[in-house]
Tab-separated table of C-alpha atoms and ligand atoms in Angstrom:
chain	number	residue	atom	x	y	z
A	695	MET	CA	-23.042	7.982	31.432
A	696	ASP	CA	-22.535	8.491	35.099
A	697	GLN	CA	-21.317	4.497	35.441
A	698	VAL	CA	-18.770	4.142	33.015
A	699	LYS	CA	-17.025	7.329	34.069
A	700	ASN	CA	-17.056	6.198	37.507
A	701	ALA	CA	-15.628	3.141	35.518
A	702	LEU	CA	-12.993	5.195	33.311
A	703	LEU	CA	-12.099	6.652	36.535
A	704	ASP	CA	-11.348	3.752	39.227
A	705	ALA	CA	-9.736	2.139	36.535
A	706	LEU	CA	-7.385	5.228	34.972
A	707	GLY	CA	-7.806	7.719	37.611
A	708	GLU	CA	-8.946	11.358	37.440
A	709	LYS	CA	-5.618	12.481	35.328
A	710	LEU	CA	-6.923	10.400	32.222
A	711	VAL	CA	-11.043	11.105	32.834
A	712	VAL	CA	-11.560	14.354	32.161
A	713	SER	CA	-15.075	15.965	32.625
A	714	GLY	CA	-16.232	19.168	33.990
A	715	PRO	CA	-15.120	23.249	33.315
A	716	SER	CA	-11.754	21.925	31.719
A	717	LEU	CA	-13.662	20.220	29.040
A	718	ARG	CA	-15.815	22.985	28.083
A	719	GLU	CA	-13.399	25.124	27.426
A	720	ARG	CA	-12.087	22.817	24.319
A	721	ALA	CA	-13.164	23.627	21.249
A	722	THR	CA	-15.595	21.165	18.735
A	723	SER	CA	-12.778	21.131	16.258
A	724	TYR	CA	-10.656	23.202	14.286
A	725	TRP	CA	-13.451	25.060	12.247
A	726	ASP	CA	-15.952	25.200	14.788
A	727	ALA	CA	-14.530	27.200	18.084
A	728	SER	CA	-17.496	26.415	20.190
A	729	PRO	CA	-17.431	24.188	23.486
A	730	THR	CA	-17.744	20.394	22.606
A	731	GLN	CA	-21.028	18.480	23.205
A	732	ALA	CA	-19.335	15.282	25.234
A	733	SER	CA	-19.253	15.269	28.874
A	734	VAL	CA	-16.806	13.115	29.345
A	735	MET	CA	-12.984	13.039	28.004
A	736	VAL	CA	-10.439	10.145	28.014
A	737	CYS	CA	-7.264	10.248	27.410
A	738	PRO	CA	-4.902	7.413	27.736
A	739	ARG	CA	-1.347	7.442	27.731
A	740	SER	CA	-0.180	3.681	26.020
A	741	THR	CA	-2.333	0.641	24.776
A	742	GLU	CA	-3.108	-0.770	27.940
A	743	ASP	CA	-5.108	2.334	29.194
A	744	LEU	CA	-6.718	2.435	25.746
A	745	SER	CA	-7.526	-1.238	25.863
A	746	THR	CA	-9.293	-0.685	29.224
A	747	SER	CA	-10.912	2.166	28.174
A	748	LEU	CA	-12.624	0.304	25.262
A	749	GLU	CA	-13.362	-2.746	26.987
A	750	ILE	CA	-15.289	-0.736	30.317
A	751	CYS	CA	-17.274	1.489	27.255
A	752	HIS	CA	-18.212	-2.226	25.403
A	753	SER	CA	-19.372	-3.622	28.991
A	754	PHE	CA	-21.636	-0.571	29.225
A	755	ASN	CA	-22.840	-0.477	25.493
A	756	GLN	CA	-21.349	3.367	25.279
A	757	ALA	CA	-20.357	5.161	22.231
A	758	LEU	CA	-17.489	7.237	21.670
A	759	VAL	CA	-15.858	9.056	19.191
A	760	THR	CA	-11.871	9.313	18.778
A	761	GLN	CA	-10.310	12.384	18.706
A	762	GLY	CA	-6.967	13.275	17.138
A	763	GLY	CA	-5.915	16.664	16.173
A	764	LEU	CA	-9.608	17.734	15.621
A	765	THR	CA	-8.439	19.038	11.708
A	766	GLY	CA	-10.439	16.413	9.974
A	767	CYS	CA	-12.733	18.140	7.248
A	768	VAL	CA	-16.369	16.352	7.346
A	769	GLU	CA	-17.156	16.811	11.001
A	770	GLY	CA	-15.978	12.848	11.934
A	771	SER	CA	-14.494	13.816	15.385
A	772	VAL	CA	-16.989	16.264	15.866
A	773	SER	CA	-18.515	14.792	19.727
A	774	LEU	CA	-21.986	14.679	20.010
A	775	PRO	CA	-23.485	14.825	24.067
A	776	SER	CA	-24.136	10.995	24.284
A	777	GLU	CA	-20.994	10.524	23.342
A	778	ILE	CA	-17.444	9.566	25.235
A	779	ILE	CA	-14.506	11.352	23.770
A	780	MET	CA	-11.362	8.964	23.337
A	781	SER	CA	-8.636	11.585	23.228
A	782	LEU	CA	-5.189	10.668	21.720
A	783	GLU	CA	-2.950	13.459	22.752
A	784	LYS	CA	-1.238	12.276	25.732
A	785	MET	CA	-0.216	9.325	23.268
A	786	THR	CA	2.933	10.948	21.701
A	787	GLU	CA	5.959	9.004	21.872
A	788	ILE	CA	7.664	8.594	18.884
A	789	GLU	CA	9.244	4.995	20.144
A	790	GLU	CA	11.596	4.467	17.263
A	791	ILE	CA	13.646	5.814	14.304
A	792	ASP	CA	15.661	2.629	12.523
A	793	GLU	CA	17.598	4.373	10.079
A	794	LEU	CA	18.561	0.982	7.919
A	795	GLY	CA	15.250	-0.254	7.878
A	796	GLY	CA	13.821	3.221	6.719
A	797	THR	CA	11.258	3.089	9.520
A	798	VAL	CA	10.046	4.856	12.109
A	799	THR	CA	7.446	3.302	14.865
A	800	VAL	CA	4.963	6.224	16.457
A	801	GLN	CA	2.414	5.913	18.752
A	802	ALA	CA	-0.871	7.592	17.222
A	803	GLY	CA	-1.222	10.779	18.589
A	804	VAL	CA	1.955	11.938	17.482
A	805	THR	CA	1.212	15.099	15.438
A	806	LEU	CA	3.035	15.032	12.059
A	807	GLN	CA	4.853	18.510	11.947
A	808	ARG	CA	6.612	16.830	15.446
A	809	LEU	CA	7.539	13.761	13.745
A	810	GLN	CA	8.874	15.790	10.682
A	811	GLU	CA	10.894	17.938	12.635
A	812	ALA	CA	12.299	14.652	15.225
A	813	LEU	CA	13.149	12.962	11.094
A	814	ALA	CA	14.813	16.324	9.784
A	815	ALA	CA	17.387	16.247	12.652
A	816	ARG	CA	18.561	12.720	10.972
A	817	GLN	CA	18.454	13.851	7.271
A	818	LEU	CA	15.393	11.965	6.704
A	819	ILE	CA	12.231	12.601	5.615
A	820	PHE	CA	8.466	11.506	6.040
A	821	PRO	CA	6.628	12.495	3.065
A	822	LEU	CA	3.115	13.256	3.569
A	823	ASP	CA	2.679	16.856	4.425
A	824	LEU	CA	-0.353	19.160	4.190
A	825	GLY	CA	-1.304	22.531	6.207
A	826	ALA	CA	-2.718	20.968	9.236
A	827	ARG	CA	0.406	19.577	10.364
A	828	GLY	CA	1.304	21.451	13.002
A	829	SER	CA	-1.876	19.736	14.774
A	830	CYS	CA	-3.351	16.745	12.844
A	831	THR	CA	-1.458	13.620	13.788
A	832	ILE	CA	-0.745	10.726	12.843
A	833	GLY	CA	-3.593	8.493	13.538
A	834	GLY	CA	-5.997	10.878	12.138
A	835	ASN	CA	-3.611	11.116	9.571
A	836	VAL	CA	-4.528	6.955	8.927
A	837	SER	CA	-8.163	7.079	10.009
A	838	THR	CA	-8.056	9.616	7.549
A	839	ASN	CA	-6.103	8.021	4.566
A	840	ALA	CA	-4.785	11.701	4.120
A	841	GLY	CA	-3.315	12.700	1.267
A	842	GLY	CA	-1.559	16.887	0.593
A	843	ILE	CA	0.626	17.938	-1.079
A	844	ASN	CA	3.716	15.637	-2.301
A	845	VAL	CA	1.479	12.505	-3.184
A	846	LEU	CA	1.962	12.587	-6.853
A	847	ARG	CA	5.421	11.579	-5.177
A	848	TYR	CA	4.933	8.827	-2.244
A	849	GLY	CA	1.495	8.690	-2.535
A	850	MET	CA	-1.101	8.929	0.260
A	851	MET	CA	-1.160	7.584	4.112
A	852	ARG	CA	-1.905	4.194	2.903
A	853	ASN	CA	1.105	4.060	0.779
A	854	LEU	CA	3.356	5.378	3.722
A	855	VAL	CA	1.904	2.846	7.076
A	856	LEU	CA	4.027	-0.634	6.649
A	857	GLY	CA	2.150	-1.737	10.420
A	858	LEU	CA	-0.118	-1.033	12.922
A	859	GLU	CA	-0.871	-1.625	16.149
A	860	VAL	CA	-5.257	-0.869	16.623
A	861	VAL	CA	-7.536	-1.286	19.556
A	862	LEU	CA	-10.948	-2.702	18.970
A	863	ALA	CA	-14.713	-2.224	19.868
A	864	ASP	CA	-14.429	-4.917	22.610
A	865	GLY	CA	-10.751	-4.076	24.206
A	866	THR	CA	-8.882	-6.338	22.094
A	867	VAL	CA	-5.484	-5.327	21.461
A	868	LEU	CA	-4.709	-6.053	17.337
A	869	SER	CA	-0.965	-5.968	16.434
A	870	SER	CA	-0.105	-5.384	12.992
A	871	MET	CA	3.676	-3.696	14.001
A	872	ASN	CA	5.067	-5.275	10.715
A	873	HIS	CA	8.318	-3.473	8.747
A	874	MET	CA	8.846	-4.787	5.829
A	875	LEU	CA	8.215	-3.659	2.778
A	876	LYS	CA	6.851	-7.006	1.437
A	877	ASN	CA	5.059	-9.107	3.886
A	878	ASN	CA	1.911	-11.269	1.985
A	879	ALA	CA	1.471	-13.338	5.247
A	880	GLY	CA	-2.366	-13.647	4.454
A	881	TYR	CA	-4.773	-10.966	4.289
A	882	ASP	CA	-3.207	-7.537	5.493
A	883	LEU	CA	-5.595	-6.712	8.082
A	884	LYS	CA	-4.143	-3.160	8.513
A	885	GLN	CA	-5.897	-1.565	5.401
A	886	LEU	CA	-8.825	-2.320	7.000
A	887	PHE	CA	-8.772	0.533	8.981
A	888	ILE	CA	-6.562	2.775	6.828
A	889	GLY	CA	-9.119	5.490	5.787
A	890	SER	CA	-12.325	3.725	7.740
A	891	GLU	CA	-11.811	6.735	10.158
A	892	GLY	CA	-11.866	5.102	13.991
A	893	THR	CA	-15.820	3.493	12.938
A	894	LEU	CA	-13.647	-0.202	12.939
A	895	GLY	CA	-11.230	0.272	15.703
A	896	ILE	CA	-8.280	3.043	17.504
A	897	VAL	CA	-4.796	3.114	15.870
A	898	SER	CA	-2.766	2.922	18.656
A	899	ARG	CA	0.627	2.713	17.141
A	900	VAL	CA	1.821	3.002	13.376
A	901	VAL	CA	4.998	2.112	11.690
A	902	LEU	CA	5.904	3.889	9.539
A	903	ARG	CA	8.100	4.953	5.905
A	904	THR	CA	10.879	6.833	5.980
A	905	TYR	CA	12.842	8.813	3.323
A	906	PRO	CA	16.286	10.037	2.956
A	907	LYS	CA	15.781	13.788	3.284
A	908	MET	CA	16.783	15.095	-0.479
A	909	PRO	CA	20.063	17.806	-0.644
A	910	SER	CA	18.289	20.049	-3.223
A	911	ARG	CA	14.892	21.771	-3.442
A	912	ASN	CA	13.635	24.031	-6.646
A	913	THR	CA	10.363	26.277	-6.041
A	914	ALA	CA	8.930	28.291	-8.240
A	915	LEU	CA	5.616	30.237	-8.632
A	916	VAL	CA	4.256	30.112	-12.427
A	917	ALA	CA	0.754	31.769	-14.414
A	918	LEU	CA	-0.342	30.848	-16.568
A	919	ASP	CA	-3.298	32.021	-18.985
A	920	SER	CA	-5.293	28.468	-19.549
A	921	PHE	CA	-6.403	25.590	-17.724
A	922	GLU	CA	-4.532	23.094	-21.015
A	923	LYS	CA	-1.908	25.056	-19.939
A	924	VAL	CA	-1.528	23.998	-16.708
A	925	LEU	CA	-2.081	20.764	-18.574
A	926	SER	CA	0.841	20.856	-20.646
A	927	LEU	CA	3.009	22.313	-17.834
A	928	LEU	CA	2.403	19.081	-16.005
A	929	LYS	CA	2.922	16.979	-18.301
A	930	LEU	CA	6.392	18.337	-19.390
A	931	ALA	CA	7.697	18.683	-15.721
A	932	GLN	CA	6.764	14.703	-15.463
A	933	ARG	CA	9.015	14.269	-18.436
A	934	ASP	CA	11.323	16.883	-17.937
A	935	PHE	CA	12.256	16.890	-14.034
A	936	ALA	CA	13.183	13.671	-14.398
A	937	GLY	CA	11.226	11.612	-11.391
A	938	THR	CA	12.558	14.810	-8.970
A	939	LEU	CA	9.007	17.044	-9.805
A	940	SER	CA	7.550	16.549	-5.182
A	941	ALA	CA	4.742	19.319	-5.766
A	942	TYR	CA	2.117	20.792	-8.719
A	943	GLU	CA	0.053	22.770	-6.448
A	944	VAL	CA	-2.648	24.438	-8.964
A	945	MET	CA	-4.513	27.935	-7.578
A	946	TRP	CA	-7.498	29.061	-9.982
A	947	GLY	CA	-7.147	33.148	-10.331
A	948	GLU	CA	-9.856	34.349	-7.685
A	949	TYR	CA	-8.302	32.408	-5.428
A	950	TYR	CA	-4.798	33.602	-5.507
A	951	ASP	CA	-6.402	37.155	-5.954
A	952	ASP	CA	-8.383	37.390	-3.081
A	953	LEU	CA	-5.719	35.750	-0.912
A	954	THR	CA	-3.222	38.844	-1.887
A	955	VAL	CA	-5.357	41.900	-1.693
A	956	ASP	CA	-4.042	44.294	0.137
A	957	GLY	CA	-4.167	43.418	4.247
A	958	ALA	CA	-3.699	39.745	3.128
A	959	HIS	CA	-0.702	37.657	1.871
A	960	ARG	CA	1.972	39.581	0.014
A	961	ALA	CA	1.483	38.294	-3.161
A	962	PRO	CA	4.377	36.929	-4.537
A	963	MET	CA	3.730	38.402	-8.435
A	964	ALA	CA	1.857	39.709	-10.115
A	965	ARG	CA	-2.299	39.470	-9.562
A	966	HIS	CA	-5.299	38.683	-12.243
A	967	TYR	CA	-3.635	35.719	-14.081
A	968	PRO	CA	-6.034	32.878	-14.787
A	969	PHE	CA	-4.266	30.280	-12.945
A	970	TYR	CA	-1.426	30.046	-10.661
A	971	VAL	CA	0.938	26.792	-10.156
A	972	ILE	CA	3.363	26.189	-7.806
A	973	VAL	CA	6.307	24.030	-8.380
A	974	GLU	CA	8.938	22.386	-6.449
A	975	LEU	CA	11.468	19.498	-6.843
A	976	GLU	CA	13.568	17.616	-4.764
A	977	GLY	CA	16.231	15.857	-5.879
A	978	VAL	CA	20.279	15.187	-5.119
A	979	CYS	CA	22.328	17.869	-6.601
A	980	GLN	CA	21.640	21.508	-5.609
A	981	THR	CA	23.627	23.345	-8.509
A	982	ARG	CA	22.594	20.549	-11.153
A	983	ASP	CA	18.992	20.649	-10.531
A	984	SER	CA	18.768	24.977	-10.062
A	985	GLU	CA	19.756	24.911	-13.618
A	986	MET	CA	17.560	22.235	-15.170
A	987	PHE	CA	14.869	23.659	-12.740
A	988	GLN	CA	15.286	27.279	-14.984
A	989	ALA	CA	16.286	25.661	-17.832
A	990	VAL	CA	12.546	23.823	-18.210
A	991	LEU	CA	11.115	26.935	-17.017
A	992	GLU	CA	12.942	29.134	-19.163
A	993	LYS	CA	11.674	26.878	-22.439
A	994	ALA	CA	8.057	26.739	-21.221
A	995	PHE	CA	8.406	30.519	-21.190
A	996	SER	CA	9.139	30.877	-25.012
A	997	ASP	CA	6.974	27.615	-25.643
A	998	GLU	CA	4.490	30.487	-24.083
A	999	VAL	CA	3.541	27.886	-21.604
A	1000	ILE	CA	3.532	29.715	-18.853
A	1001	VAL	CA	3.022	33.348	-18.509
A	1002	ASP	CA	5.339	34.449	-15.480
A	1003	ALA	CA	7.214	32.981	-12.702
A	1004	VAL	CA	8.813	33.445	-10.180
A	1005	ILE	CA	11.956	31.128	-8.828
A	1006	THR	CA	12.143	31.567	-5.005
A	1007	LYS	CA	15.797	32.438	-3.318
A	1008	SER	CA	15.485	31.834	-0.148
A	1009	GLU	CA	13.165	29.022	2.466
A	1010	ALA	CA	11.920	32.582	3.402
A	1011	GLU	CA	10.374	33.269	0.095
A	1012	ARG	CA	8.876	29.722	-0.444
A	1013	GLU	CA	7.250	29.984	2.911
A	1014	GLU	CA	5.508	32.728	1.463
A	1015	VAL	CA	4.377	31.054	-2.141
A	1016	TRP	CA	3.693	28.356	-0.420
A	1017	SER	CA	1.363	30.508	2.617
A	1018	VAL	CA	-0.812	31.938	-0.091
A	1019	ARG	CA	-1.942	28.113	-1.196
A	1020	GLU	CA	-1.838	27.185	2.624
A	1021	ASN	CA	-3.303	29.099	4.670
A	1022	PHE	CA	-6.433	30.945	3.023
A	1023	GLU	CA	-8.646	31.412	6.621
A	1024	LEU	CA	-9.377	35.084	5.537
A	1025	LEU	CA	-11.719	33.169	2.252
A	1026	LEU	CA	-13.726	31.808	5.303
A	1027	ALA	CA	-14.383	34.420	7.128
A	1028	GLY	CA	-17.879	36.502	7.319
A	1029	GLN	CA	-20.677	34.824	5.219
A	1030	ALA	CA	-21.549	31.366	4.834
A	1031	ILE	CA	-18.776	29.543	3.040
A	1032	TYR	CA	-19.017	25.503	2.422
A	1033	LEU	CA	-15.687	23.718	2.210
A	1034	TYR	CA	-15.551	20.990	-0.525
A	1035	ASP	CA	-12.283	18.129	-1.696
A	1036	VAL	CA	-13.533	16.284	-4.934
A	1037	SER	CA	-11.720	14.292	-7.741
A	1038	LEU	CA	-12.202	13.208	-11.063
A	1039	PRO	CA	-10.001	12.134	-14.004
A	1040	ILE	CA	-7.995	15.525	-14.616
A	1041	LYS	CA	-9.007	15.470	-18.530
A	1042	ASN	CA	-12.979	16.417	-17.118
A	1043	MET	CA	-11.986	19.056	-14.987
A	1044	THR	CA	-12.433	22.110	-17.196
A	1045	ALA	CA	-15.386	21.040	-17.766
A	1046	TYR	CA	-16.381	20.297	-14.394
A	1047	VAL	CA	-16.153	23.858	-13.084
A	1048	TYR	CA	-17.097	25.241	-16.170
A	1049	ASP	CA	-20.864	23.086	-15.385
A	1050	LEU	CA	-20.844	23.722	-11.373
A	1051	ARG	CA	-20.058	27.317	-12.126
A	1052	GLN	CA	-23.275	27.324	-14.840
A	1053	ARG	CA	-25.140	25.791	-12.321
A	1054	LEU	CA	-23.788	27.997	-9.392
A	1055	LYS	CA	-24.870	31.010	-11.819
A	1056	GLU	CA	-28.508	29.868	-11.952
A	1057	CYS	CA	-29.013	29.303	-8.425
A	1058	TRP	CA	-27.519	32.256	-6.596
A	1059	PRO	CA	-26.485	34.831	-9.111
A	1060	GLU	CA	-23.666	36.991	-6.702
A	1061	TYR	CA	-22.121	33.490	-6.063
A	1062	THR	CA	-17.835	33.279	-5.193
A	1063	CYS	CA	-16.260	30.298	-5.829
A	1064	TYR	CA	-12.385	29.424	-4.877
A	1065	VAL	CA	-10.603	26.355	-6.708
A	1066	PHE	CA	-7.456	25.389	-6.082
A	1067	GLY	CA	-6.187	21.864	-5.538
A	1068	HIS	CA	-3.800	18.943	-5.704
A	1069	ILE	CA	-4.696	18.813	-9.757
A	1070	ALA	CA	-1.325	15.577	-10.748
A	1071	ASP	CA	-3.554	13.439	-8.104
A	1072	GLY	CA	-6.362	14.396	-10.110
A	1073	ASN	CA	-7.710	16.133	-6.623
A	1074	LEU	CA	-9.795	19.992	-6.692
A	1075	HIS	CA	-11.378	21.734	-3.674
A	1076	LEU	CA	-13.769	24.063	-3.928
A	1077	PHE	CA	-15.149	26.844	-1.640
A	1078	ILE	CA	-18.145	28.036	-2.114
A	1079	ARG	CA	-19.839	31.433	-1.388
A	1080	PRO	CA	-23.471	31.326	-2.536
A	1081	ALA	CA	-24.192	34.731	-1.205
A	1082	ASP	CA	-27.622	34.101	-0.316
A	1083	GLU	CA	-28.719	33.523	3.234
A	1084	GLY	CA	-31.526	30.983	1.728
A	1085	ALA	CA	-28.950	28.908	0.797
A	1086	SER	CA	-28.404	25.700	2.645
A	1087	HIS	CA	-25.125	23.791	2.587
A	1088	ALA	CA	-27.439	20.620	1.698
A	1089	ASP	CA	-29.018	23.323	-1.060
A	1090	VAL	CA	-24.980	23.390	-2.388
A	1091	ASN	CA	-23.834	19.929	-1.965
A	1092	ARG	CA	-27.060	19.197	-4.396
A	1093	GLU	CA	-24.970	21.349	-7.393
A	1094	VAL	CA	-21.478	20.470	-6.229
A	1095	TYR	CA	-22.708	16.777	-6.559
A	1096	GLY	CA	-24.765	17.026	-8.529
A	1097	ALA	CA	-22.244	18.188	-11.258
A	1098	LEU	CA	-20.163	15.591	-10.361
A	1099	LYS	CA	-21.787	12.906	-10.879
A	1100	PRO	CA	-21.152	13.140	-14.903
A	1101	TYR	CA	-17.507	12.519	-14.166
A	1102	GLN	CA	-17.108	9.936	-12.767
A	1103	GLY	CA	-15.727	12.117	-10.179
A	1104	SER	CA	-15.583	11.015	-6.013
A	1105	VAL	CA	-17.684	12.780	-3.645
A	1106	SER	CA	-14.194	12.519	-1.342
A	1107	ALA	CA	-10.875	13.029	-2.412
A	1108	GLU	CA	-8.938	13.210	0.680
A	1109	HIS	CA	-11.002	14.102	3.451
A	1110	GLY	CA	-12.939	10.984	3.852
A	1111	ILE	CA	-16.873	10.817	4.596
A	1112	GLY	CA	-17.885	11.677	8.098
A	1113	VAL	CA	-20.641	13.472	8.963
A	1114	GLU	CA	-21.227	15.679	6.464
A	1115	LYS	CA	-20.611	13.370	3.370
A	1116	LYS	CA	-22.620	10.113	4.756
A	1117	PRO	CA	-25.845	11.187	1.870
A	1118	TRP	CA	-23.585	11.512	-0.583
A	1119	LEU	CA	-21.608	7.978	-0.511
A	1120	GLY	CA	-23.792	6.749	-2.631
A	1121	HIS	CA	-22.772	9.011	-5.375
A	1122	SER	CA	-18.809	6.996	-5.206
A	1123	ARG	CA	-19.698	3.874	-4.384
A	1124	THR	CA	-22.279	1.410	-5.566
A	1125	GLU	CA	-24.674	-0.349	-2.897
A	1126	GLN	CA	-23.051	-3.570	-3.120
A	1127	GLU	CA	-19.762	-1.882	-1.669
A	1128	VAL	CA	-21.712	-0.061	1.001
A	1129	HIS	CA	-23.208	-3.573	1.677
A	1130	LEU	CA	-20.066	-4.747	2.763
A	1131	MET	CA	-18.781	-1.912	4.572
A	1132	LYS	CA	-22.226	-2.114	6.786
A	1133	THR	CA	-21.140	-6.129	6.737
A	1134	LEU	CA	-17.969	-4.964	8.251
A	1135	LYS	CA	-18.770	-2.989	10.976
A	1136	LYS	CA	-21.636	-5.392	12.294
A	1137	THR	CA	-18.764	-7.864	12.515
A	1138	MET	CA	-16.114	-5.239	13.768
A	1139	ASP	CA	-18.125	-3.434	16.255
A	1140	PRO	CA	-21.039	-5.096	16.792
A	1141	LYS	CA	-22.382	-2.649	19.180
A	1142	ASN	CA	-21.828	0.115	17.054
A	1143	ILE	CA	-20.215	2.359	19.657
A	1144	LEU	CA	-17.100	3.163	17.959
A	1145	ASN	CA	-18.282	6.588	16.123
A	1146	PRO	CA	-21.081	5.802	15.318
A	1147	GLY	CA	-22.923	7.756	12.697
A	1148	ARG	CA	-20.018	8.507	10.930
A	1149	VAL	CA	-19.019	7.018	6.958
A	1150	ILE	CA	-22.585	4.531	7.423
A	1151	ASP	CA	-25.819	3.972	9.155
A	1152	ILE	CA	-26.594	0.668	10.482
B	122	LIG	C1	-5.640	23.755	7.129
B	122	LIG	C2	-6.268	22.614	6.316
B	122	LIG	C3	-5.075	21.766	5.467
B	122	LIG	C4	-5.712	20.599	5.042
B	122	LIG	N1	-4.898	20.108	4.204
B	122	LIG	C5	-5.340	18.733	3.933
B	122	LIG	C6	-4.838	17.606	2.975
B	122	LIG	O1	-4.264	18.859	2.352
B	122	LIG	N2	-4.866	16.619	2.550
B	122	LIG	C7	-5.607	15.895	3.622
B	122	LIG	O2	-5.701	14.799	3.469
B	122	LIG	N3	-6.341	16.512	4.863
B	122	LIG	C8	-5.821	18.072	5.412
B	122	LIG	N4	-6.829	18.483	5.895
B	122	LIG	C9	-7.811	17.485	6.373
B	122	LIG	C10	-7.412	16.483	8.005
B	122	LIG	O3	-6.222	18.183	8.299
B	122	LIG	C11	-6.765	15.791	7.790
B	122	LIG	O4	-8.345	14.763	7.689
B	122	LIG	C12	-5.913	14.808	9.387
B	122	LIG	O5	-5.693	13.402	8.547
B	122	LIG	C13	-6.698	14.398	10.045
B	122	LIG	O6	-6.474	13.900	11.123
B	122	LIG	P1	-6.564	14.473	12.629
B	122	LIG	O7	-5.481	14.063	13.952
B	122	LIG	O8	-6.850	16.099	13.020
B	122	LIG	O9	-7.709	13.704	12.822
B	122	LIG	P2	-9.348	14.102	13.326
B	122	LIG	O10	-9.580	15.746	12.798
B	122	LIG	O11	-8.767	14.080	15.202
B	122	LIG	O12	-10.188	12.925	12.952
B	122	LIG	C14	-10.687	12.463	11.887
B	122	LIG	C15	-11.404	11.256	12.020
B	122	LIG	O13	-10.105	10.280	12.467
B	122	LIG	C16	-10.309	9.969	13.550
B	122	LIG	N5	-9.539	9.430	13.792
B	122	LIG	C17	-8.544	10.271	14.730
B	122	LIG	N6	-7.210	9.597	15.091
B	122	LIG	C18	-7.657	8.089	15.197
B	122	LIG	C19	-7.313	7.084	15.606
B	122	LIG	N7	-6.022	7.232	16.015
B	122	LIG	N8	-8.141	6.097	15.565
B	122	LIG	C20	-9.139	5.666	14.771
B	122	LIG	N9	-9.209	7.143	14.375
B	122	LIG	C21	-9.288	7.494	14.343
B	122	LIG	C22	-11.922	10.311	14.082
B	122	LIG	O14	-12.432	9.728	14.939
B	122	LIG	C23	-12.236	10.817	12.895
B	122	LIG	O15	-13.611	10.468	12.049
B	122	LIG	C24	-6.657	19.471	6.227
B	122	LIG	C25	-6.937	20.581	7.313
B	122	LIG	C26	-6.958	22.209	7.438
B	122	LIG	C27	-7.810	22.215	8.862
């Protein structure tokens, strides 16, 4: 390690190669405040620095882990003592906003929120949005193929990336900085790096699609008394809001109730309904869209699809509603609780949640299970507290993924595989698929220095 560190120091200087006490102050991740394990961190400022760093690591067979905002949910960016951290935190330039072409070019370390704010000043949006926006980086979003709350209208990160620049394991810079929507000139190599969690290359720069900022927005929190009605409202919203539906976020009652107890979030509406949904539209005319929004919700109420609704009247009220959905840290305090991100066909969701609860109850009668998610995308998040000191994460995994198997669901909807879900990859991918993943990894990173042990083992 000392030899590599000295070579990195010689090439990049001590400002970009960090070690010692200042590195030990760095947290392991958003989820784990204990000090990071690695003893050396490199912070390149440019693609050239990154390429030089990788060339050096490659020549010493030095394993490294790439870090963006450390908000990933599957331990993919958690460092090991034997690894060097490659942090993108100094690569934060927003290089070009092309209003006519509808693109923005950024360095990979820029945070999602900073990009959103820079575009908002020009009446533009980058539509990916998720609760970790203040810390997560565009490079992390690309590498995990992030999803979030606007997928039903704009798609996942993959749909929003036009071009990429990636530095390969040996330091080669692969520039695929396409700006066009159409480009069928041979293989679309950028797709290999989107969602491969830093195992095939390090994303250094990205060309993204932008969209005009919609001048009108309407948001409501509604309550419903069954999951069938949650689905009826979704169908109705997709049809009657004429393509303007931008978010449809469901919270099962226990999630909402426990986040709105005294001293937690203020409850925007009464507690103890079985289901809550945040419905949001973005359109072109505030007056017309608000009238349509209200009329559709009133009809849903008179048809007994919904039992209660609060339409937000200001940005502060909107934030209050979203805060219940996004700021769930309160639920994580106390006894061990495990987080899940699964996908399955919408029609099977109630049956899956029912089966899972049965299994959990049999194993741990005092368990808690919070359910919420982007159900229009077939995506559920679960927080499960077995309330039993003897229950391990692996024990809970077995129940969550075991119940999922008959429904042909995926063990990862949007968070990726990382380290945490690696034993379960075979639940959602065939043997042949995993074999090809390994072949790609061996071909592109034969020394296995990029995020080794994440996603697959070779
Ligand atoms: C409160 C909260 C809410 C969240 N909500 C959502 C959500 O709704 N939808 C969703 O999809 N995710 C969500 N996440 C998960 C997380 O925010 C995303 O996975 C995000 O894309 C990770 O970005 P990051 O910069 O923090 O990456 P990191 O955590 O630093 O890294 C994640 C993975 O990407 C790799 N990586 C990072 N940068 C690069 C790069 N430049 N090149 C190559 N590999 C790289 C890392 O090695 C690691 O394997 C949430 C997380 C939190 C804490």
